[in-house]
């Protein structure tokens, strides 16, 4: 188990967490369970290297394999807040790398 993860528990405050956190805000992801960590579109863009419009375009193309967003509220309005599961975004990025490697082989 990650030693940093052992130091973090449900009683850990954000102030305590910020002192334990690495310099990069994205490195904070290693402190949490990727299967239950929700990330917003800016983090999805940073992880995948694709733009906002492309994120939503891929999300609406079932054959793209891009992860579906999780609704954060019950709102049905356009622009309602959504997030993605970190592990699913990471798996999609890995699948793109694997696809590249298969073509190169």
GROMACS .gro file of C-alpha atoms in nm:
model
  105
    1UNK     CA    1   0.000   0.000   0.000
    2UNK     CA    2   0.120   0.351  -0.076
    3UNK     CA    3   0.277   0.497   0.240
    4UNK     CA    4   0.105   0.829   0.175
    5UNK     CA    5  -0.230   0.653   0.157
    6UNK     CA    6  -0.167   0.497   0.497
    7UNK     CA    7  -0.126   0.848   0.642
    8UNK     CA    8  -0.465   0.962   0.508
    9UNK     CA    9  -0.791   0.856   0.669
   10UNK     CA   10  -1.147   0.981   0.694
   11UNK     CA   11  -1.051   1.221   0.973
   12UNK     CA   12  -0.773   1.387   0.773
   13UNK     CA   13  -0.846   1.755   0.716
   14UNK     CA   14  -0.777   1.936   0.389
   15UNK     CA   15  -0.508   2.143   0.566
   16UNK     CA   16  -0.333   1.825   0.679
   17UNK     CA   17  -0.373   1.675   0.334
   18UNK     CA   18  -0.215   1.978   0.167
   19UNK     CA   19   0.097   1.937   0.383
   20UNK     CA   20   0.126   1.570   0.286
   21UNK     CA   21   0.051   1.633  -0.079
   22UNK     CA   22   0.318   1.634  -0.347
   23UNK     CA   23   0.394   1.954  -0.540
   24UNK     CA   24   0.173   1.867  -0.839
   25UNK     CA   25  -0.203   1.889  -0.784
   26UNK     CA   26  -0.249   1.589  -1.015
   27UNK     CA   27  -0.015   1.381  -0.799
   28UNK     CA   28  -0.286   1.404  -0.531
   29UNK     CA   29  -0.472   1.138  -0.729
   30UNK     CA   30  -0.229   0.875  -0.601
   31UNK     CA   31  -0.359   0.939  -0.249
   32UNK     CA   32  -0.710   0.824  -0.336
   33UNK     CA   33  -0.876   0.512  -0.474
   34UNK     CA   34  -0.891   0.574  -0.850
   35UNK     CA   35  -1.206   0.362  -0.885
   36UNK     CA   36  -1.406   0.597  -0.663
   37UNK     CA   37  -1.235   0.930  -0.734
   38UNK     CA   38  -1.437   1.166  -0.950
   39UNK     CA   39  -1.252   1.421  -1.159
   40UNK     CA   40  -1.383   1.723  -1.347
   41UNK     CA   41  -1.332   1.804  -1.714
   42UNK     CA   42  -1.015   2.009  -1.654
   43UNK     CA   43  -0.846   1.707  -1.498
   44UNK     CA   44  -0.974   1.483  -1.781
   45UNK     CA   45  -0.824   1.727  -2.030
   46UNK     CA   46  -0.492   1.731  -1.841
   47UNK     CA   47  -0.472   1.351  -1.822
   48UNK     CA   48  -0.573   1.281  -2.182
   49UNK     CA   49  -0.431   1.586  -2.357
   50UNK     CA   50  -0.755   1.646  -2.546
   51UNK     CA   51  -0.973   1.956  -2.541
   52UNK     CA   52  -1.310   2.013  -2.379
   53UNK     CA   53  -1.510   1.984  -2.703
   54UNK     CA   54  -1.335   1.659  -2.792
   55UNK     CA   55  -1.404   1.515  -2.446
   56UNK     CA   56  -1.778   1.568  -2.494
   57UNK     CA   57  -1.768   1.455  -2.858
   58UNK     CA   58  -1.597   1.127  -2.764
   59UNK     CA   59  -1.835   1.080  -2.474
   60UNK     CA   60  -2.127   1.091  -2.719
   61UNK     CA   61  -1.968   0.838  -2.958
   62UNK     CA   62  -2.031   0.488  -2.818
   63UNK     CA   63  -1.765   0.331  -3.042
   64UNK     CA   64  -1.494   0.561  -2.902
   65UNK     CA   65  -1.478   0.369  -2.575
   66UNK     CA   66  -1.444   0.698  -2.390
   67UNK     CA   67  -1.579   0.684  -2.034
   68UNK     CA   68  -1.925   0.816  -1.964
   69UNK     CA   69  -1.964   1.106  -1.725
   70UNK     CA   70  -2.126   1.074  -1.384
   71UNK     CA   71  -2.398   1.330  -1.312
   72UNK     CA   72  -2.322   1.519  -0.993
   73UNK     CA   73  -2.677   1.651  -0.953
   74UNK     CA   74  -3.025   1.545  -1.063
   75UNK     CA   75  -3.044   1.838  -1.304
   76UNK     CA   76  -3.131   1.763  -1.665
   77UNK     CA   77  -3.028   2.108  -1.783
   78UNK     CA   78  -2.752   2.152  -2.036
   79UNK     CA   79  -2.436   2.238  -1.848
   80UNK     CA   80  -2.531   2.043  -1.536
   81UNK     CA   81  -2.218   1.940  -1.344
   82UNK     CA   82  -2.058   1.609  -1.436
   83UNK     CA   83  -1.738   1.426  -1.350
   84UNK     CA   84  -1.553   1.116  -1.465
   85UNK     CA   85  -1.418   0.818  -1.271
   86UNK     CA   86  -1.040   0.858  -1.257
   87UNK     CA   87  -0.965   0.488  -1.317
   88UNK     CA   88  -1.186   0.483  -1.628
   89UNK     CA   89  -1.009   0.785  -1.777
   90UNK     CA   90  -0.672   0.628  -1.699
   91UNK     CA   91  -0.784   0.298  -1.858
   92UNK     CA   92  -0.897   0.482  -2.172
   93UNK     CA   93  -0.560   0.659  -2.197
   94UNK     CA   94  -0.380   0.325  -2.152
   95UNK     CA   95  -0.596   0.170  -2.427
   96UNK     CA   96  -0.490   0.449  -2.665
   97UNK     CA   97  -0.125   0.378  -2.585
   98UNK     CA   98  -0.178   0.003  -2.636
   99UNK     CA   99  -0.353   0.068  -2.970
  100UNK     CA  100  -0.055   0.276  -3.080
  101UNK     CA  101   0.188   0.003  -2.975
  102UNK     CA  102  -0.009  -0.264  -3.165
  103UNK     CA  103   0.003  -0.057  -3.484
  104UNK     CA  104   0.378  -0.003  -3.441
  105UNK     CA  105   0.447  -0.375  -3.392
   0.00000   0.00000   0.00000
